[in-house]
Amino acid sequence: MVHFRSLPRLYLDIKISPTYLEFKIILESEPVMKLATNAFEHQRVWLAPLLSLLAGGALLGLSTNLAKIAGEAHLPPLTFLFWAILGATLILLTVAAFRRELPPVSARTLEYYAVSAVTGVAGSNLVFFSAVPHVGASFVALIISLPPLLTYIGALALSMERFQTVRATGVAAALAGASVLAAGKLSAPDADTFWILLALLGPVLLAIGNLYRTLRWPKGTSAGALAPGMLVAASLMLLTAGFLPGFALPLPTENSLSLALIALQSVVFAGMFLLLFLLQRTGGPVLLSLLGSVGAVVAVPVAIFLQGEAPPEGLLVGAGLIATGVALLTLGHTRREQSPPTDTKEVTNEYHHTRRHG
């Protein structure tokens, strides 16, 4: 082998043997390679959360309407939620076992599973599923778009986010939209104040869960391991609730529609909660909380056009304000992200700095 070096990381390799002659030029410019890698990483960083957000939001919107159909089929909310969560748990545990990343068990992770289950699964979904027959799937879908605002406020209070005028304006706009919807619902002649106020508790639980899961994420644990762990905890909580007076969890084996709804909801939950953790890991708590807004885009038209629900009072104004708020929150998130270096010289300087300082 003849080996010449004429430029940094530029090699000329010539190999001669009785059977062949190989002539190869190798250009290995680390700054340029770093530039390409950074550009690719930047694209991957925003693309993965975006795809998780869109897919998870669509599943959330579908879940809300399945809850409405289950209520019309006289399937109790607790029964429907328990068996659907149990089915999703089995699906994700099977996937985790296949990938050899079963949920770790320790004092820290058990706490994480329990709090995540209360705020993100058992508590919030029981509130929503119970409220849907009384306030409608479209109203529940719209208020699920509130967690971005509550999460952002909480993130500011906990110093997880820096104040931005754009995002703060988004919070104000979306809160105004939610107020319009709530006021319209409360002023309706057949308004059920208790269920409307109870439904508004759901977004608060979701926002708390969004912040908690980011702050307490167990180090070195994957989303594929945490999601089934959370669902196991949620299943145990719902099972315990089934023993309370006035509640029961019989599997409706005599009703094929109920079984089909439970099976479908199990698949929806499995995909939705796995994407939730992936989005939590890659996008952070505020972007994660946009799941409800994407879900509303799917759920509200389905509820109105396919299930025959009457549009909520003030739908256009309220939804428009919420959409504006979500857009401003997203714009603020995009501006907050650090852009990758676009100049080769900048990358080169960064590379040499790294070489000098290790």
CSV table of C-alpha atoms in Angstrom, one decimal:
chain,number,residue,atom,x,y,z
A,1,MET,CA,0.0,0.0,0.0
A,2,VAL,CA,1.2,3.5,-0.9
A,3,HIS,CA,-0.3,6.1,1.4
A,4,PHE,CA,0.0,9.8,0.7
A,5,ARG,CA,-1.5,12.7,2.6
A,6,SER,CA,-1.7,16.0,0.8
A,7,LEU,CA,-4.7,17.6,2.4
A,8,PRO,CA,-6.4,17.2,5.8
A,9,ARG,CA,-8.2,13.9,5.8
A,10,LEU,CA,-7.5,13.2,2.1
A,11,TYR,CA,-6.0,9.8,1.4
A,12,LEU,CA,-4.8,8.1,-1.8
A,13,ASP,CA,-4.8,4.4,-1.4
A,14,ILE,CA,-3.2,2.1,-4.0
A,15,LYS,CA,-3.3,-1.7,-3.4
A,16,ILE,CA,-1.4,-4.0,-5.8
A,17,SER,CA,-1.6,-7.8,-5.8
A,18,PRO,CA,-1.0,-10.5,-8.4
A,19,THR,CA,-4.7,-10.6,-9.2
A,20,TYR,CA,-6.0,-7.0,-9.0
A,21,LEU,CA,-5.1,-3.4,-8.9
A,22,GLU,CA,-7.2,-1.2,-6.6
A,23,PHE,CA,-7.0,2.6,-6.8
A,24,LYS,CA,-9.0,4.5,-4.2
A,25,ILE,CA,-9.3,8.1,-3.2
A,26,ILE,CA,-10.8,8.7,0.3
A,27,LEU,CA,-12.0,12.2,1.2
A,28,GLU,CA,-12.8,12.3,4.9
A,29,SER,CA,-13.4,16.0,5.8
A,30,GLU,CA,-14.7,15.9,9.3
A,31,PRO,CA,-16.1,19.5,9.3
A,32,VAL,CA,-18.1,18.9,6.1
A,33,MET,CA,-19.3,15.5,7.4
A,34,LYS,CA,-20.3,17.2,10.6
A,35,LEU,CA,-22.3,19.8,8.6
A,36,ALA,CA,-24.2,17.1,6.8
A,37,THR,CA,-24.8,15.2,10.0
A,38,ASN,CA,-26.1,18.2,11.8
A,39,ALA,CA,-28.4,19.1,8.9
A,40,PHE,CA,-29.8,15.5,9.0
A,41,GLU,CA,-30.1,15.5,12.7
A,42,HIS,CA,-32.0,18.8,12.6
A,43,GLN,CA,-34.4,17.4,10.1
A,44,ARG,CA,-34.9,14.2,12.2
A,45,VAL,CA,-35.4,16.2,15.4
A,46,TRP,CA,-38.4,18.1,14.1
A,47,LEU,CA,-39.8,15.4,11.8
A,48,ALA,CA,-40.1,12.6,14.5
A,49,PRO,CA,-42.1,14.8,16.9
A,50,LEU,CA,-44.3,16.1,14.1
A,51,LEU,CA,-45.2,12.6,12.9
A,52,SER,CA,-45.8,11.4,16.4
A,53,LEU,CA,-48.0,14.4,17.1
A,54,LEU,CA,-50.1,13.9,14.0
A,55,ALA,CA,-50.6,10.2,14.4
A,56,GLY,CA,-51.2,10.4,18.2
A,57,GLY,CA,-53.7,13.2,17.8
A,58,ALA,CA,-55.6,11.3,15.1
A,59,LEU,CA,-55.8,8.3,17.5
A,60,LEU,CA,-57.0,10.5,20.3
A,61,GLY,CA,-59.7,11.9,18.1
A,62,LEU,CA,-60.8,8.4,17.2
A,63,SER,CA,-60.8,7.4,20.8
A,64,THR,CA,-63.2,10.2,21.8
A,65,ASN,CA,-65.8,9.1,19.3
A,66,LEU,CA,-65.4,5.4,20.2
A,67,ALA,CA,-66.3,6.5,23.8
A,68,LYS,CA,-69.5,8.1,22.4
A,69,ILE,CA,-70.4,5.0,20.5
A,70,ALA,CA,-69.7,2.8,23.6
A,71,GLY,CA,-72.0,5.0,25.7
A,72,GLU,CA,-74.8,4.6,23.1
A,73,ALA,CA,-74.3,0.9,23.3
A,74,HIS,CA,-74.9,1.1,27.1
A,75,LEU,CA,-71.3,0.1,27.9
A,76,PRO,CA,-70.5,1.8,31.3
A,77,PRO,CA,-67.5,4.2,31.0
A,78,LEU,CA,-65.4,2.4,33.7
A,79,THR,CA,-66.0,-1.0,32.2
A,80,PHE,CA,-65.1,0.2,28.7
A,81,LEU,CA,-62.0,2.1,29.9
A,82,PHE,CA,-60.8,-0.8,32.1
A,83,TRP,CA,-61.0,-3.5,29.4
A,84,ALA,CA,-59.6,-1.2,26.7
A,85,ILE,CA,-56.7,-0.2,28.9
A,86,LEU,CA,-56.1,-3.8,29.8
A,87,GLY,CA,-56.0,-4.8,26.2
A,88,ALA,CA,-53.6,-2.0,25.3
A,89,THR,CA,-51.4,-3.1,28.2
A,90,LEU,CA,-51.2,-6.6,26.9
A,91,ILE,CA,-50.3,-5.3,23.4
A,92,LEU,CA,-47.5,-3.1,24.6
A,93,LEU,CA,-46.2,-5.6,27.1
A,94,THR,CA,-45.9,-8.2,24.2
A,95,VAL,CA,-44.1,-5.6,22.0
A,96,ALA,CA,-41.8,-4.7,24.9
A,97,ALA,CA,-41.0,-8.4,25.6
A,98,PHE,CA,-40.3,-9.0,21.9
A,99,ARG,CA,-37.9,-6.0,21.9
A,100,ARG,CA,-36.4,-7.0,25.3
A,101,GLU,CA,-37.3,-3.7,27.0
A,102,LEU,CA,-39.8,-4.7,29.6
A,103,PRO,CA,-40.7,-2.0,32.2
A,104,PRO,CA,-38.0,-1.7,34.9
A,105,VAL,CA,-39.2,-2.1,38.5
A,106,SER,CA,-37.8,0.2,41.2
A,107,ALA,CA,-39.1,2.7,43.7
A,108,ARG,CA,-38.5,5.5,41.2
A,109,THR,CA,-40.2,3.8,38.3
A,110,LEU,CA,-43.1,2.6,40.4
A,111,GLU,CA,-43.8,6.2,41.4
A,112,TYR,CA,-43.5,7.3,37.8
A,113,TYR,CA,-46.0,4.7,36.6
A,114,ALA,CA,-48.5,5.5,39.3
A,115,VAL,CA,-48.5,9.3,38.9
A,116,SER,CA,-48.4,9.0,35.1
A,117,ALA,CA,-51.3,6.6,35.2
A,118,VAL,CA,-53.5,8.8,37.4
A,119,THR,CA,-52.9,12.0,35.4
A,120,GLY,CA,-52.6,10.7,31.9
A,121,VAL,CA,-54.7,7.6,31.8
A,122,ALA,CA,-57.0,6.4,34.6
A,123,GLY,CA,-58.1,9.8,36.0
A,124,SER,CA,-58.3,11.9,32.9
A,125,ASN,CA,-59.8,9.3,30.6
A,126,LEU,CA,-62.4,8.3,33.2
A,127,VAL,CA,-63.4,11.9,33.4
A,128,PHE,CA,-63.7,12.3,29.7
A,129,PHE,CA,-65.4,8.9,29.0
A,130,SER,CA,-67.9,9.6,31.8
A,131,ALA,CA,-68.6,13.1,30.5
A,132,VAL,CA,-69.0,12.3,26.8
A,133,PRO,CA,-72.6,11.0,27.1
A,134,HIS,CA,-73.6,14.1,29.0
A,135,VAL,CA,-71.8,16.9,27.1
A,136,GLY,CA,-71.1,15.3,23.8
A,137,ALA,CA,-67.9,14.0,22.1
A,138,SER,CA,-67.3,17.3,20.2
A,139,PHE,CA,-67.2,19.4,23.4
A,140,VAL,CA,-64.9,16.9,25.1
A,141,ALA,CA,-62.7,16.9,22.0
A,142,LEU,CA,-62.4,20.7,22.0
A,143,ILE,CA,-61.5,21.0,25.7
A,144,ILE,CA,-58.8,18.4,25.3
A,145,SER,CA,-57.1,21.1,23.2
A,146,LEU,CA,-56.6,23.1,26.4
A,147,PRO,CA,-53.5,21.2,27.9
A,148,PRO,CA,-51.0,23.1,25.7
A,149,LEU,CA,-52.0,26.3,27.5
A,150,LEU,CA,-52.1,24.8,30.9
A,151,THR,CA,-48.8,23.0,30.3
A,152,TYR,CA,-47.1,26.1,29.1
A,153,ILE,CA,-48.2,28.1,32.1
A,154,GLY,CA,-46.9,25.3,34.4
A,155,ALA,CA,-43.7,25.1,32.4
A,156,LEU,CA,-43.1,28.8,33.0
A,157,ALA,CA,-43.9,28.5,36.7
A,158,LEU,CA,-41.4,25.6,37.0
A,159,SER,CA,-38.7,27.4,34.8
A,160,MET,CA,-38.9,24.7,32.2
A,161,GLU,CA,-39.7,27.4,29.6
A,162,ARG,CA,-38.6,31.0,29.1
A,163,PHE,CA,-41.3,33.6,28.6
A,164,GLN,CA,-42.1,34.5,25.0
A,165,THR,CA,-44.6,37.1,23.9
A,166,VAL,CA,-45.7,34.9,21.0
A,167,ARG,CA,-46.5,31.9,23.1
A,168,ALA,CA,-48.1,34.0,25.9
A,169,THR,CA,-50.4,35.5,23.3
A,170,GLY,CA,-51.2,32.0,22.2
A,171,VAL,CA,-52.1,31.1,25.7
A,172,ALA,CA,-54.5,34.1,26.0
A,173,ALA,CA,-56.2,33.4,22.7
A,174,ALA,CA,-56.8,29.7,23.4
A,175,LEU,CA,-58.0,30.4,26.9
A,176,ALA,CA,-60.5,32.9,25.4
A,177,GLY,CA,-61.6,30.3,23.0
A,178,ALA,CA,-62.2,27.7,25.7
A,179,SER,CA,-64.1,30.3,27.7
A,180,VAL,CA,-66.4,31.0,24.7
A,181,LEU,CA,-67.1,27.2,24.4
A,182,ALA,CA,-67.7,26.7,28.1
A,183,ALA,CA,-69.9,29.8,28.4
A,184,GLY,CA,-72.0,28.6,25.3
A,185,LYS,CA,-72.3,25.1,26.8
A,186,LEU,CA,-73.3,26.4,30.3
A,187,SER,CA,-75.9,28.8,28.8
A,188,ALA,CA,-77.7,26.0,26.9
A,189,PRO,CA,-81.2,25.2,28.2
A,190,ASP,CA,-80.3,21.5,28.8
A,191,ALA,CA,-76.8,22.3,30.2
A,192,ASP,CA,-75.5,19.9,32.9
A,193,THR,CA,-73.3,22.1,34.9
A,194,PHE,CA,-71.8,19.3,37.0
A,195,TRP,CA,-70.6,17.3,33.9
A,196,ILE,CA,-69.3,20.4,32.1
A,197,LEU,CA,-67.2,21.4,35.1
A,198,LEU,CA,-66.0,17.9,35.6
A,199,ALA,CA,-65.0,17.6,32.0
A,200,LEU,CA,-62.9,20.7,32.4
A,201,LEU,CA,-61.0,18.9,35.1
A,202,GLY,CA,-59.6,16.5,32.5
A,203,PRO,CA,-57.2,19.0,30.8
A,204,VAL,CA,-55.8,20.0,34.2
A,205,LEU,CA,-54.9,16.4,34.9
A,206,LEU,CA,-53.3,16.0,31.4
A,207,ALA,CA,-51.3,19.1,31.9
A,208,ILE,CA,-50.0,18.0,35.2
A,209,GLY,CA,-49.1,14.6,33.7
A,210,ASN,CA,-47.2,16.3,30.8
A,211,LEU,CA,-45.0,18.2,33.1
A,212,TYR,CA,-44.5,15.4,35.6
A,213,ARG,CA,-43.4,12.9,32.9
A,214,THR,CA,-40.7,15.2,31.6
A,215,LEU,CA,-39.4,16.2,35.0
A,216,ARG,CA,-39.3,12.7,36.4
A,217,TRP,CA,-38.4,10.6,33.3
A,218,PRO,CA,-36.3,7.7,34.7
A,219,LYS,CA,-32.8,8.1,33.3
A,220,GLY,CA,-31.8,5.6,30.7
A,221,THR,CA,-35.3,4.2,30.2
A,222,SER,CA,-36.9,4.0,26.8
A,223,ALA,CA,-40.4,5.1,25.8
A,224,GLY,CA,-41.2,1.5,24.8
A,225,ALA,CA,-40.6,0.4,28.4
A,226,LEU,CA,-42.3,3.3,30.2
A,227,ALA,CA,-45.6,3.2,28.2
A,228,PRO,CA,-46.6,-0.4,29.2
A,229,GLY,CA,-45.5,0.3,32.8
A,230,MET,CA,-47.9,3.2,33.0
A,231,LEU,CA,-50.7,1.2,31.5
A,232,VAL,CA,-50.2,-1.7,34.0
A,233,ALA,CA,-50.5,0.8,36.9
A,234,ALA,CA,-53.6,2.3,35.2
A,235,SER,CA,-55.2,-1.1,34.8
A,236,LEU,CA,-54.7,-1.9,38.5
A,237,MET,CA,-56.2,1.5,39.5
A,238,LEU,CA,-59.3,0.9,37.4
A,239,LEU,CA,-59.6,-2.7,38.7
A,240,THR,CA,-59.5,-1.3,42.2
A,241,ALA,CA,-62.2,1.2,41.3
A,242,GLY,CA,-64.4,-1.6,40.1
A,243,PHE,CA,-64.7,-3.0,43.6
A,244,LEU,CA,-66.1,0.3,44.9
A,245,PRO,CA,-69.9,0.4,45.7
A,246,GLY,CA,-72.0,1.1,42.6
A,247,PHE,CA,-69.3,0.0,40.2
A,248,ALA,CA,-68.6,-3.3,38.4
A,249,LEU,CA,-66.3,-4.5,35.6
A,250,PRO,CA,-68.1,-7.4,33.9
A,251,LEU,CA,-66.9,-8.2,30.4
A,252,PRO,CA,-70.0,-7.9,28.1
A,253,THR,CA,-69.4,-11.3,26.4
A,254,GLU,CA,-73.0,-11.5,25.1
A,255,ASN,CA,-72.7,-8.2,23.1
A,256,SER,CA,-70.5,-8.5,20.0
A,257,LEU,CA,-70.6,-4.7,19.4
A,258,SER,CA,-69.2,-4.0,22.9
A,259,LEU,CA,-66.4,-6.6,22.4
A,260,ALA,CA,-65.5,-5.1,19.1
A,261,LEU,CA,-65.5,-1.6,20.5
A,262,ILE,CA,-63.2,-2.7,23.4
A,263,ALA,CA,-60.9,-4.5,21.0
A,264,LEU,CA,-60.7,-1.4,18.7
A,265,GLN,CA,-60.1,0.9,21.6
A,266,SER,CA,-57.4,-1.3,22.9
A,267,VAL,CA,-55.5,-1.0,19.6
A,268,VAL,CA,-56.1,2.8,19.6
A,269,PHE,CA,-54.9,3.2,23.1
A,270,ALA,CA,-51.8,1.1,22.5
A,271,GLY,CA,-50.7,3.2,19.6
A,272,MET,CA,-51.7,6.5,21.2
A,273,PHE,CA,-49.8,6.0,24.5
A,274,LEU,CA,-46.7,4.7,22.8
A,275,LEU,CA,-46.7,7.7,20.6
A,276,LEU,CA,-47.3,9.9,23.7
A,277,PHE,CA,-44.1,8.7,25.3
A,278,LEU,CA,-42.2,9.0,22.0
A,279,LEU,CA,-43.4,12.6,21.6
A,280,GLN,CA,-42.7,13.3,25.3
A,281,ARG,CA,-39.1,12.3,24.7
A,282,THR,CA,-38.5,14.1,21.5
A,283,GLY,CA,-40.8,17.1,21.7
A,284,GLY,CA,-41.1,18.0,25.3
A,285,PRO,CA,-44.2,18.7,27.5
A,286,VAL,CA,-45.6,21.7,25.7
A,287,LEU,CA,-45.5,20.2,22.2
A,288,LEU,CA,-46.8,16.9,23.6
A,289,SER,CA,-49.9,18.7,24.9
A,290,LEU,CA,-50.8,19.7,21.4
A,291,LEU,CA,-52.1,16.1,21.0
A,292,GLY,CA,-55.5,17.3,22.1
A,293,SER,CA,-55.6,20.0,19.5
A,294,VAL,CA,-54.8,17.6,16.7
A,295,GLY,CA,-57.3,15.2,18.1
A,296,ALA,CA,-60.0,17.8,18.0
A,297,VAL,CA,-59.4,18.3,14.3
A,298,VAL,CA,-60.3,14.6,13.8
A,299,ALA,CA,-63.0,14.2,16.6
A,300,VAL,CA,-65.2,17.2,16.1
A,301,PRO,CA,-66.0,16.7,12.4
A,302,VAL,CA,-66.6,13.0,13.0
A,303,ALA,CA,-68.9,13.7,15.9
A,304,ILE,CA,-70.9,16.3,14.0
A,305,PHE,CA,-71.1,14.7,10.5
A,306,LEU,CA,-71.0,11.0,11.3
A,307,GLN,CA,-72.6,10.8,14.7
A,308,GLY,CA,-75.1,13.6,14.2
A,309,GLU,CA,-74.2,15.8,17.1
A,310,ALA,CA,-75.3,19.4,17.2
A,311,PRO,CA,-72.3,21.7,16.9
A,312,PRO,CA,-71.4,23.3,20.3
A,313,GLU,CA,-72.6,26.9,20.8
A,314,GLY,CA,-69.9,29.3,19.7
A,315,LEU,CA,-68.0,26.6,17.8
A,316,LEU,CA,-66.5,28.8,15.1
A,317,VAL,CA,-65.4,31.6,17.4
A,318,GLY,CA,-64.1,29.3,20.1
A,319,ALA,CA,-62.4,26.8,17.8
A,320,GLY,CA,-60.9,29.7,15.8
A,321,LEU,CA,-59.4,31.2,19.0
A,322,ILE,CA,-58.1,27.9,20.1
A,323,ALA,CA,-56.5,27.2,16.7
A,324,THR,CA,-54.9,30.6,16.8
A,325,GLY,CA,-53.5,30.0,20.3
A,326,VAL,CA,-52.1,26.6,19.3
A,327,ALA,CA,-50.6,28.0,16.1
A,328,LEU,CA,-48.8,30.7,18.2
A,329,LEU,CA,-47.6,28.2,20.7
A,330,THR,CA,-46.2,26.0,17.9
A,331,LEU,CA,-44.6,29.0,16.2
A,332,GLY,CA,-42.9,30.0,19.5
A,333,HIS,CA,-41.7,26.4,19.9
A,334,THR,CA,-40.2,26.5,16.4
A,335,ARG,CA,-38.4,29.7,17.1
A,336,ARG,CA,-37.1,28.4,20.4
A,337,GLU,CA,-35.4,25.5,18.7
A,338,GLN,CA,-31.8,26.1,17.9
A,339,SER,CA,-31.1,26.0,14.2
A,340,PRO,CA,-28.2,23.8,13.0
A,341,PRO,CA,-25.1,25.6,11.7
A,342,THR,CA,-25.4,26.4,8.0
A,343,ASP,CA,-21.9,27.7,7.3
A,344,THR,CA,-19.0,25.4,6.8
A,345,LYS,CA,-16.6,27.7,8.5
A,346,GLU,CA,-18.9,27.7,11.6
A,347,VAL,CA,-18.8,23.9,11.7
A,348,THR,CA,-15.1,23.8,11.2
A,349,ASN,CA,-14.5,26.2,14.1
A,350,GLU,CA,-16.9,24.1,16.3
A,351,TYR,CA,-15.0,21.0,15.3
A,352,HIS,CA,-11.5,22.4,16.1
A,353,HIS,CA,-12.9,23.8,19.4
A,354,THR,CA,-14.1,20.3,20.3
A,355,ARG,CA,-10.7,18.8,19.3
A,356,ARG,CA,-8.9,21.2,21.6
A,357,HIS,CA,-11.1,20.9,24.6
A,358,GLY,CA,-12.1,17.2,24.2
